[in-house]
XYZ file of C-alpha atoms in Angstrom:
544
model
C -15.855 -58.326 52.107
C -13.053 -60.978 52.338
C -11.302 -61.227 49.022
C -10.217 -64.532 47.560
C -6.563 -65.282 46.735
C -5.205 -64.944 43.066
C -5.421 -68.543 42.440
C -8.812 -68.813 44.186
C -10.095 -66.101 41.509
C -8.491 -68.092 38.206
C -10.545 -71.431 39.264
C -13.944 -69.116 40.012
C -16.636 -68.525 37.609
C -17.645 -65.331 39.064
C -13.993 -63.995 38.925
C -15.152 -61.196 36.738
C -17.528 -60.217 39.167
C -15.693 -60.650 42.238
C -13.151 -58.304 40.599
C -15.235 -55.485 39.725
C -16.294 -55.262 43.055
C -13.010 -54.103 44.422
C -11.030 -57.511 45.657
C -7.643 -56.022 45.792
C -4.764 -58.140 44.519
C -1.950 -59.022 46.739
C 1.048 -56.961 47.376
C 1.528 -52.585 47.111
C 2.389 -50.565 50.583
C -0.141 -48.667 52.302
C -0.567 -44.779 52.426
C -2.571 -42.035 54.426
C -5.669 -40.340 52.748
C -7.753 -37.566 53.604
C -10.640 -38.775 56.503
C -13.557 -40.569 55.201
C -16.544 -37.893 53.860
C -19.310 -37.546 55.830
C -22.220 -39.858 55.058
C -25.077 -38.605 52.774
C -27.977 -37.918 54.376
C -30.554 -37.611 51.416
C -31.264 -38.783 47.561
C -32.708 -36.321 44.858
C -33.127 -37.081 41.393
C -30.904 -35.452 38.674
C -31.975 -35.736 35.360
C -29.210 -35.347 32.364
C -27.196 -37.336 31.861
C -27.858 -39.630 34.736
C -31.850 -39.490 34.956
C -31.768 -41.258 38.113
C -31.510 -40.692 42.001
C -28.776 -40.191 43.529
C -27.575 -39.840 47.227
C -26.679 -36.256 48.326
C -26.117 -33.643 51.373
C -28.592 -31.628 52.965
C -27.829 -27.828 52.600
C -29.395 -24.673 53.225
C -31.268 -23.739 50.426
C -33.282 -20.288 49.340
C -35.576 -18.879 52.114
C -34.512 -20.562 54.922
C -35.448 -24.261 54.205
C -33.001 -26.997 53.170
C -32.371 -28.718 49.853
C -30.432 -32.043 48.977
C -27.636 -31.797 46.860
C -26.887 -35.141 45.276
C -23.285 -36.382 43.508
C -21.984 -39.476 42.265
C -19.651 -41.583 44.719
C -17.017 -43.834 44.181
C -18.371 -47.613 43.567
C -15.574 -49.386 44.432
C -14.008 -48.959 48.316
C -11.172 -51.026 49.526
C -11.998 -54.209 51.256
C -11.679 -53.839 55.330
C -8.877 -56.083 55.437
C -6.546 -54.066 52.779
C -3.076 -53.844 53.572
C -1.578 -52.118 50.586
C -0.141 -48.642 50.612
C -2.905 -46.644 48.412
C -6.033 -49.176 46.956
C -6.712 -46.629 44.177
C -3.431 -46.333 42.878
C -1.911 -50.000 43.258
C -4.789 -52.080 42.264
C -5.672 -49.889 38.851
C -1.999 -50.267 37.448
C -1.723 -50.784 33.827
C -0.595 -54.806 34.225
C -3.536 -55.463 36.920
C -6.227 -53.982 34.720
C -5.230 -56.573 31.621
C -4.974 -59.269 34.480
C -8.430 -58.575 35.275
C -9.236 -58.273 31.545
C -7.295 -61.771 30.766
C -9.599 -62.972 33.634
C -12.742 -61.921 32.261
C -11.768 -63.809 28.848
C -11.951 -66.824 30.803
C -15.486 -66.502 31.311
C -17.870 -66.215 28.379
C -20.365 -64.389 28.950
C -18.156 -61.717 30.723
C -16.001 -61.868 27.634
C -18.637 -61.396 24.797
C -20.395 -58.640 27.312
C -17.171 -56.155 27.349
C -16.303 -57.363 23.874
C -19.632 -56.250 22.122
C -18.537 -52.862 24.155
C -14.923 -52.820 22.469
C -16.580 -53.105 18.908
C -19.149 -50.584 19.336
C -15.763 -48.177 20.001
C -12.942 -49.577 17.923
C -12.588 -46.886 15.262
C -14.162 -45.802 13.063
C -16.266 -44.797 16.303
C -20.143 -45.875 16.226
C -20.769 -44.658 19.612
C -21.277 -40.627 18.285
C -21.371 -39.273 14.618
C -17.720 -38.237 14.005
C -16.810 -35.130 11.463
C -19.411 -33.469 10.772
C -17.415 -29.976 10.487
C -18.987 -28.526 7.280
C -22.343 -30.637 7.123
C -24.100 -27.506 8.198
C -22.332 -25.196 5.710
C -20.129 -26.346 3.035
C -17.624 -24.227 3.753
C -15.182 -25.273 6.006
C -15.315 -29.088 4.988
C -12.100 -30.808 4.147
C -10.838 -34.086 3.403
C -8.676 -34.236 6.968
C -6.656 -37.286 5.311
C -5.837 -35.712 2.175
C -3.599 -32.621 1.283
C -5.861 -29.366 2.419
C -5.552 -26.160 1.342
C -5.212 -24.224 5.014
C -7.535 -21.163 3.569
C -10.519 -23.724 3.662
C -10.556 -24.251 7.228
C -12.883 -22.165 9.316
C -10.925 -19.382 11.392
C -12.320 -17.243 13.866
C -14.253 -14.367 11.594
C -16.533 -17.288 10.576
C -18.044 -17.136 13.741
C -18.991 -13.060 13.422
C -21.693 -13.764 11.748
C -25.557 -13.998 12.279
C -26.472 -16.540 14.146
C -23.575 -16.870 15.413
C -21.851 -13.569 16.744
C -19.424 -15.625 18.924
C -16.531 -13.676 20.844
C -13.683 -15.820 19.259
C -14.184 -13.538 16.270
C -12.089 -11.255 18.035
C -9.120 -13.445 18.077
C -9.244 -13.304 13.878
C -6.478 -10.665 13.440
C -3.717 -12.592 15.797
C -4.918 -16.381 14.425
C -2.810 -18.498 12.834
C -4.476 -21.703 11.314
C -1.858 -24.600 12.278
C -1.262 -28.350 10.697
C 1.575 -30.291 12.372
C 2.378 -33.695 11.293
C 2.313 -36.927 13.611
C 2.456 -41.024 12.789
C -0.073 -43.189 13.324
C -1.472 -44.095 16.120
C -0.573 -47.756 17.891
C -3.843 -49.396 16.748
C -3.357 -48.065 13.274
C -0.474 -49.513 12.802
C -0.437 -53.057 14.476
C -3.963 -53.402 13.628
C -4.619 -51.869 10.579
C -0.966 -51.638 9.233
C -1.245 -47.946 8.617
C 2.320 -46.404 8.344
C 2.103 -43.140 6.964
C 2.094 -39.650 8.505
C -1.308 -37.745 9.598
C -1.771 -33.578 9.984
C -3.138 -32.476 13.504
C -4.846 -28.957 12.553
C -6.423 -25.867 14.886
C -5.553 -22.318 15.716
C -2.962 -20.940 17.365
C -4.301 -17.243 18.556
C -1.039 -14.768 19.225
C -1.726 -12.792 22.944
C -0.321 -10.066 24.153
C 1.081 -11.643 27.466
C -0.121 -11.949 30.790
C -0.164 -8.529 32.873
C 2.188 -9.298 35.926
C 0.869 -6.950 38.203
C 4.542 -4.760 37.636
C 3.611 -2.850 34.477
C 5.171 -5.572 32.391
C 3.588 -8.485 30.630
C 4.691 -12.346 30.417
C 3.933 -14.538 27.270
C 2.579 -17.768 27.891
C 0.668 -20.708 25.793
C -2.020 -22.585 26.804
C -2.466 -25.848 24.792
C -5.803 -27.074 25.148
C -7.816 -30.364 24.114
C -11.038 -30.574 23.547
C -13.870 -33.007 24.724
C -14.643 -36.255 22.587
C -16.379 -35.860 20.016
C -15.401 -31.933 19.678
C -14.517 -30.266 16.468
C -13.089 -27.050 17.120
C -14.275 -25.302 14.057
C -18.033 -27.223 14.215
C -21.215 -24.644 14.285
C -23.230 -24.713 17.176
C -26.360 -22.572 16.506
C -26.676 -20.431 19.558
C -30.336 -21.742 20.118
C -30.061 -25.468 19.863
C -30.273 -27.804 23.124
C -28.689 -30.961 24.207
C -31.792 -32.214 24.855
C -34.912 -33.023 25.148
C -37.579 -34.086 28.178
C -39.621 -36.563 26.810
C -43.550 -35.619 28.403
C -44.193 -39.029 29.013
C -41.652 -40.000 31.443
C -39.816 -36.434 32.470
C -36.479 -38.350 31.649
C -33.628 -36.138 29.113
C -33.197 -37.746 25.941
C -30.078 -36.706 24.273
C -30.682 -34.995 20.623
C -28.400 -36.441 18.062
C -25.952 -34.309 16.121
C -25.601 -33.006 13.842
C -28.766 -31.825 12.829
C -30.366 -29.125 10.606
C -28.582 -26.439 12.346
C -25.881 -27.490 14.983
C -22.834 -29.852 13.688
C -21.409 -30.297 16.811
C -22.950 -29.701 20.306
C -20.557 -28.030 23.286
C -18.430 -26.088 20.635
C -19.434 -22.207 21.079
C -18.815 -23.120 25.049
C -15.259 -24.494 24.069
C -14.688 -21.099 21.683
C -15.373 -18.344 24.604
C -12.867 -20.599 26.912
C -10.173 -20.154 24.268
C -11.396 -16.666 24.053
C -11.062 -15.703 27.674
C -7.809 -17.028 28.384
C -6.576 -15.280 24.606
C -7.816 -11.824 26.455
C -6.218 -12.750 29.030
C -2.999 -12.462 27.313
C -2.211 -16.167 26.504
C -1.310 -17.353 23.509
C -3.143 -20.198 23.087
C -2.873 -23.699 20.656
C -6.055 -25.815 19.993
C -6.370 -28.173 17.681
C -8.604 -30.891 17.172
C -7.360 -34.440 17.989
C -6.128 -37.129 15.714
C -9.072 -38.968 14.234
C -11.304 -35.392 14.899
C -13.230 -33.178 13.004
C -9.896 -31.504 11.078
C -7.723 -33.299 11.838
C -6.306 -36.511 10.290
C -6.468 -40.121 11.216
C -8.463 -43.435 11.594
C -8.587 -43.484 15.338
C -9.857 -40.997 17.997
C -9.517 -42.806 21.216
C -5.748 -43.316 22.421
C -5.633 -40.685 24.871
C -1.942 -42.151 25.231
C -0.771 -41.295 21.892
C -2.581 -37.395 21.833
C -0.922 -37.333 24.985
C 2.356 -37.906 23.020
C 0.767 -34.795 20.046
C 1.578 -32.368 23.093
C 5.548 -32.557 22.158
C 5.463 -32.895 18.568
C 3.567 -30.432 18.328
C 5.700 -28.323 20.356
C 8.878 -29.179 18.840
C 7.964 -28.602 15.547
C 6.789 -24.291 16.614
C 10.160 -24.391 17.335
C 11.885 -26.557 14.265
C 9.374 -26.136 11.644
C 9.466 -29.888 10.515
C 6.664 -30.706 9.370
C 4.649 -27.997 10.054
C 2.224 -25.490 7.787
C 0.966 -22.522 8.974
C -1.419 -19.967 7.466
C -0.866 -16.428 8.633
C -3.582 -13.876 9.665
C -2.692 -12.041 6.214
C -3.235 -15.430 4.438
C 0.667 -16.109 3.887
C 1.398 -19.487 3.703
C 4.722 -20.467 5.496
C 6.248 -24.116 5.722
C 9.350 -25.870 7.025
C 11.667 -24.335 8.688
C 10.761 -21.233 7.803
C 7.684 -21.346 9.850
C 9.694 -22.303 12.379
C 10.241 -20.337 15.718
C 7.538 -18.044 13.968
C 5.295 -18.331 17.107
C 5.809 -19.354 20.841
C 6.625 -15.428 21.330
C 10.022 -16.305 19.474
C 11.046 -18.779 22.400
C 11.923 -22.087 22.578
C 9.439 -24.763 23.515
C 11.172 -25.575 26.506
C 11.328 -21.774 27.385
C 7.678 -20.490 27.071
C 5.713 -20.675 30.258
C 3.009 -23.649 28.930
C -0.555 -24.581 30.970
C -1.456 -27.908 29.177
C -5.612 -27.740 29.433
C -8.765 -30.343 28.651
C -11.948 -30.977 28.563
C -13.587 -34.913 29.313
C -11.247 -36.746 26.723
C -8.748 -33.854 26.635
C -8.351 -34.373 30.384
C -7.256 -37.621 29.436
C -4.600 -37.016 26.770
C -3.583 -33.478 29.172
C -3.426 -35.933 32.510
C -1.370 -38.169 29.987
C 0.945 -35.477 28.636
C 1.534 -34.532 32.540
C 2.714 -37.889 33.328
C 5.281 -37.949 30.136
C 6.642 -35.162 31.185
C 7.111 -35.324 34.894
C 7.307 -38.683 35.880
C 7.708 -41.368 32.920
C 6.240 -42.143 29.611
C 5.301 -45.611 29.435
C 4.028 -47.621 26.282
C 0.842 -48.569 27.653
C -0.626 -49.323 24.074
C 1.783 -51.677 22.933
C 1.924 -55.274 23.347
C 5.126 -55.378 25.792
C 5.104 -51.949 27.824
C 8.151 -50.311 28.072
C 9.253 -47.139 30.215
C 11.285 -43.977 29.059
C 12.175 -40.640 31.312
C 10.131 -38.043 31.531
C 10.252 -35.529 29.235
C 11.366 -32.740 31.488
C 9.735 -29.359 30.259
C 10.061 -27.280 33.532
C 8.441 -24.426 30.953
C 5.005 -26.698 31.750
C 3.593 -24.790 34.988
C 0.636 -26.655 35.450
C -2.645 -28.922 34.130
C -6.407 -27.327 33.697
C -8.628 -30.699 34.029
C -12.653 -29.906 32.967
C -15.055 -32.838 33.511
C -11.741 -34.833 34.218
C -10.922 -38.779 34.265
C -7.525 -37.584 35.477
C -8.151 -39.515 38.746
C -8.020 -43.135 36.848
C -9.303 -45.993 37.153
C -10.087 -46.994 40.783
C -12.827 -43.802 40.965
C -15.051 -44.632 38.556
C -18.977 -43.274 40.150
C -21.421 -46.072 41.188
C -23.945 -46.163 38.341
C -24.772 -49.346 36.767
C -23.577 -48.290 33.358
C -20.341 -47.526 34.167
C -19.418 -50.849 36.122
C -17.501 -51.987 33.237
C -15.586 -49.253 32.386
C -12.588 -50.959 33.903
C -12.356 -54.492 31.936
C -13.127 -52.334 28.817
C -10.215 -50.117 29.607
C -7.965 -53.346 30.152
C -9.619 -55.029 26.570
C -8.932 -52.033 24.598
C -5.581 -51.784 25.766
C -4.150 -55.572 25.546
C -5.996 -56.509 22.850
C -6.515 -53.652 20.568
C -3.708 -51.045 21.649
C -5.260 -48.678 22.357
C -5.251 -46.685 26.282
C -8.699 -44.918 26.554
C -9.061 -44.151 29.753
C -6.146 -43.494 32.278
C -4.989 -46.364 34.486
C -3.848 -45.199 38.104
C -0.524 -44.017 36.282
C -1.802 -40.480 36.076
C -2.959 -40.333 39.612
C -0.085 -41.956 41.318
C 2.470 -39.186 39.717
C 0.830 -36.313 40.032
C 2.551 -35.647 43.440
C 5.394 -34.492 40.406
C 2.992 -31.715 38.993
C 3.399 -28.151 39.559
C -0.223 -27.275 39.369
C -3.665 -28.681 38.881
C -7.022 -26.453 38.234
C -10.171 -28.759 38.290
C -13.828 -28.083 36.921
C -16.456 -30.800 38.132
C -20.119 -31.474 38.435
C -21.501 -32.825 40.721
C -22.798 -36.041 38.896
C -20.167 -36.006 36.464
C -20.032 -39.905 35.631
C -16.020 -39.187 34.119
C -14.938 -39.644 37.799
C -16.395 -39.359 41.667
C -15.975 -36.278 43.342
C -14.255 -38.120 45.636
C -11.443 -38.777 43.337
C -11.165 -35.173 41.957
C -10.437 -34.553 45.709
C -7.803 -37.478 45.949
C -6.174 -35.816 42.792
C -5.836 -32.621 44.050
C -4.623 -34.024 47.656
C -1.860 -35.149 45.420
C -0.807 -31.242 44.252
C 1.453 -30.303 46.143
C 1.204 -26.903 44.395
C -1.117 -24.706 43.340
C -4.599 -26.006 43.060
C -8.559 -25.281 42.683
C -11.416 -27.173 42.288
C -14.760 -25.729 41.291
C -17.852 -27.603 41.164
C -21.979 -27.174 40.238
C -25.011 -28.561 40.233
C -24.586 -30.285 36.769
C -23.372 -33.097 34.554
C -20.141 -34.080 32.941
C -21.712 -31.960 30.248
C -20.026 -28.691 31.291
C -22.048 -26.901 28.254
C -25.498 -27.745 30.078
C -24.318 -25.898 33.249
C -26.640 -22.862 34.383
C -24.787 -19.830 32.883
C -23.698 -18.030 35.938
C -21.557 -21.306 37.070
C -19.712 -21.263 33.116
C -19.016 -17.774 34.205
C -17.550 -18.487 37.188
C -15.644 -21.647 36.290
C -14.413 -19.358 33.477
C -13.385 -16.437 35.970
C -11.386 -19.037 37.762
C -10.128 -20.693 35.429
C -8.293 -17.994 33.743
C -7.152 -16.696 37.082
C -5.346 -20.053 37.925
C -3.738 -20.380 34.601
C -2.246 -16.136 34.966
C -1.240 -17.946 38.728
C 0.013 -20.658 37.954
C 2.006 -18.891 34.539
C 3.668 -16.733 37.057
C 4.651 -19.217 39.380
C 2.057 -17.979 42.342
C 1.394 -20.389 45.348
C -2.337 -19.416 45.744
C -5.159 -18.102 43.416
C -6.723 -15.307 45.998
C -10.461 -15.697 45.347
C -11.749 -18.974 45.507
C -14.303 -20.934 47.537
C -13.011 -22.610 50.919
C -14.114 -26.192 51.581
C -11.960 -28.438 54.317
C -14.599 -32.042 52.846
C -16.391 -33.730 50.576
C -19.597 -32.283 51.964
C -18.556 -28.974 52.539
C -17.174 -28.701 48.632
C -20.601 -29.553 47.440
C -21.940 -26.613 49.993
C -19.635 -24.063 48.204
C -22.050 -24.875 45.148
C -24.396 -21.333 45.180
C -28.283 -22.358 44.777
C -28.223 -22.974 41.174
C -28.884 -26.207 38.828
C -28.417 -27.583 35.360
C -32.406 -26.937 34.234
C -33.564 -30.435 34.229
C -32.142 -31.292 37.619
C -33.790 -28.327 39.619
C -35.850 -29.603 42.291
């Protein structure tokens, strides 16, 4: 396809469309890439979250007969006559997506189409049913925007009990319970002329430091963000499902939460990961994001600004400033007394740090990357401005689960996702606030020490092919590890959580001790032969 000049697009009345369908704007250099993947050779239905067909690979498959393997691929290619330097860095750029946006204003029906999409999502948050942390059982409820008492939240013993009997118990005699301070977020206060100060709140669980293979140990944090939605002190009865199949028409229907026994779904799955990498040694910091279960605030969705939490929150472990913490004996400590009380007595800049996320935490970790090793740029505000990076060579690298990390230019064919990108430019112009990443988090992560990458197949956050075009851009160490399953990590057969949990935790005691490889993983040299390194097993309502 030929595309039409600038000008030509302002006068068109299909400039919305002509846009979305990958007509690349003048001007950007171009760059090598990896060889184009082999062509699929099959289709296979999935069923959640996509319920649909989907193209795929012939592979071997149990007793000597083949199987097809589908994914999700990338919807939007670069036009034949491209010149620029990389098509899926230089034509997502913060300023070209609110071009496209302005664009799509001009045309009415394209503008009341992503609009009716913005207002569905501007916060309070219709899309999903937001804090439901204690509807289940009382205890543990709080009002997140007023002054809490840090011996209601839930800690870690909660979760001992019958149903529940989760391993995080374990972590009760080392957990702090946390509440750091931030402002409000851009939208809160240009839109909604909020001013004051919010509390972040979550666990920080004390290790005992990585083993370094020498006899000695190394202490290390690992920050990690949860998915959207997530609550990191929700119950998730060990039972309940994320969905249903409806008999009629074999399609997954999602169940809504929360319900009579479950307050939030994915959260005993988030739990063990912070488990596993605590035995591991790490100490490690979760809390749930601003506008989230715990914590405080009016708006959920500016991946920019939690990107930003990442520092505060740091800096105040090491100052105290507006920080609370609640000790595993129940002592209360405050101010600058509580801190340098945790980070294994080092500064923040000295502790070796993996910065980890799940679906939206990918997108405020691949954000908090970018601040600190390339440039923070005020993507939410209504002239963007860029500062320095932030410069923490104490970060060693970036775990990215069901990540978006990739931006904007790999977003998988599927019809509902086709408008992701004028939504993305809406929000951001005309609301201030940056959901999803632009190509800013892609084009720097050439600066990043390390990248660790857990994907399914269909995940609809990003293509496979741009997981692979992020890590391409690592220069140093790097995984990916994929299965036969959704962006819903939880739904995954239990073997492949075990395994993308085994890894995992390897490449964050790797990359925490500055290694160059993680011995261990699966080999792949393409996009087919990744999707062969997934063993024979499926998320249950995708088997064949």
């Amino acid at each position: 396809m030929r595309c039409a000049s600038a000008e030509q697009l302002r006068r068109s009345a299909a400039l919305a469309l002509l846009v979305v369908a990958g007509c690349a704007l003048p001007g950007s250099d171009r760059a090598s890439s990896r060889a184009a993947p082999p062509p699929p050779d099959c289709h296979a239905r999935v069923g959640t979250d996509r319920n649909a067909e989907l193209p795929g690979y012939l592979l071997p498959g149990a007793n000597g007969a083949t199987v097809c393997v589908p994914l999700l691929l990338t919807a939007r290619r670069p036009p034949p006559d491209y010149e620029g330097r990389n098509f899926y860095v230089d034509e997502y750029t913060d300023a070209k997506l609110k071009a496209r946006w302005r664009w799509c204003k001009t045309d009415t029906a394209c503008f009341q189409r992503i609009d009716a999409q913005m207002q569905r999502w501007l916060p309070p948050n219709k899309e999903r049913a937001t804090r439901s942390t204690g509807v289940v059982d009382p205890s543990g409820r709080i009002d997140p925007d007023g002054q809490v008492d840090l011996r209601q939240i839930r800690r870690p013993a909660f979760f001992a009990k019958a149903p529940y009997r989760e391993t995080i118990a374990e972590a009760e005699p080392h957990t702090y319970t946390v509440e750091f301070s931030a402002p409000r977020d851009t939208f809160e206060r240009i839109d909604l002329k909020m001013q004051d100060t919010i509390n972040l709140r979550g666990w920080y669980i004390e290790g005992v430091g990585v083993d370094d293979g020498k006899g000695g140990r190394l202490r290390a944090l690992a920050i990690m963000a949860n998915g959207g939605g997530g609550q990191m002190t929700a119950i998730q009865h060990p039972d309940e499902k994320p969905y249903r199949i409806d008999a009629a028409t074999g399609r997954t229907v999602a169940i809504s939460f929360p319900n009579a026994t479950t307050e939030t779904m994915g959260q005993r799955w988030w739990r063990e990961n912070l488990q596993a990498l605590n035995a591991a040694g790490f100490d490690v910091l979760a809390y749930d994001r601003r506008g989230e279960g715990i914590s405080g605030g009016f708006s959920d969705t500016n991946t920019l600004e939690q990107g930003e939490d990442v520092f505060r929150v740091l800096e105040q472990l090491e100052k105290g400033d507006g920080l609370r913490l609640l000790s595993p004996s129940g002592q209360l400590i405050e101010g600058s007394a509580a801190g340098g009380r945790l980070l294994a007595g080092m500064k923040a800049r000295q502790i070796p740090i993996l910065l980890g996320g799940y679906s939206r935490g990918s997108m405020s970790t691949a954000w908090a990357m970018t601040k600190n090793f390339v440039e923070s740029c005020s993507y939410d505000m209504p002239v963007a401005a860029c500062s320095p990076p932030k410069g923490y060579t104490n970060i060693k690298g970036a775990i990215l689960l069901a990540s978006f990390a990739s931006g904007a230019g790999y977003v998988p064919a599927a019809p509902d996702l086709a408008d992701r990108n004028l939504f993305l430019g809406g929000m951001a112009a005309d609301h201030h606030i940056v959901f999803y990443p632009n190509s800013a988090t892609l084009a720097g992560m050439p600066r990043w020490p390390a990248a660790f990458f857990g994907k399914g197949l269909w995940d609809r956050a990003e293509s496979l092919e741009g997981t692979i075009a992020a890590y391409d851009r690592i220069r140093g160490l790097k995984e990916i590890v994929v299965a036969r399953g959704p962006h819903s990590i939880e739904t995954w057969d239990p073997d492949d959580l075990r395994y993308l949990q085994e890894r995992m935790v390897a490449f964050a005691k790797a990359a925490a001790m500055g290694a160059s490889t993680v011995p261990g993983g699966r080999r792949w040299t393409d996009l087919k032969s990744l999707v062969a390194t997934t063993p024979d097993r499926w998320e249950p309502s995708s088997r064949p």
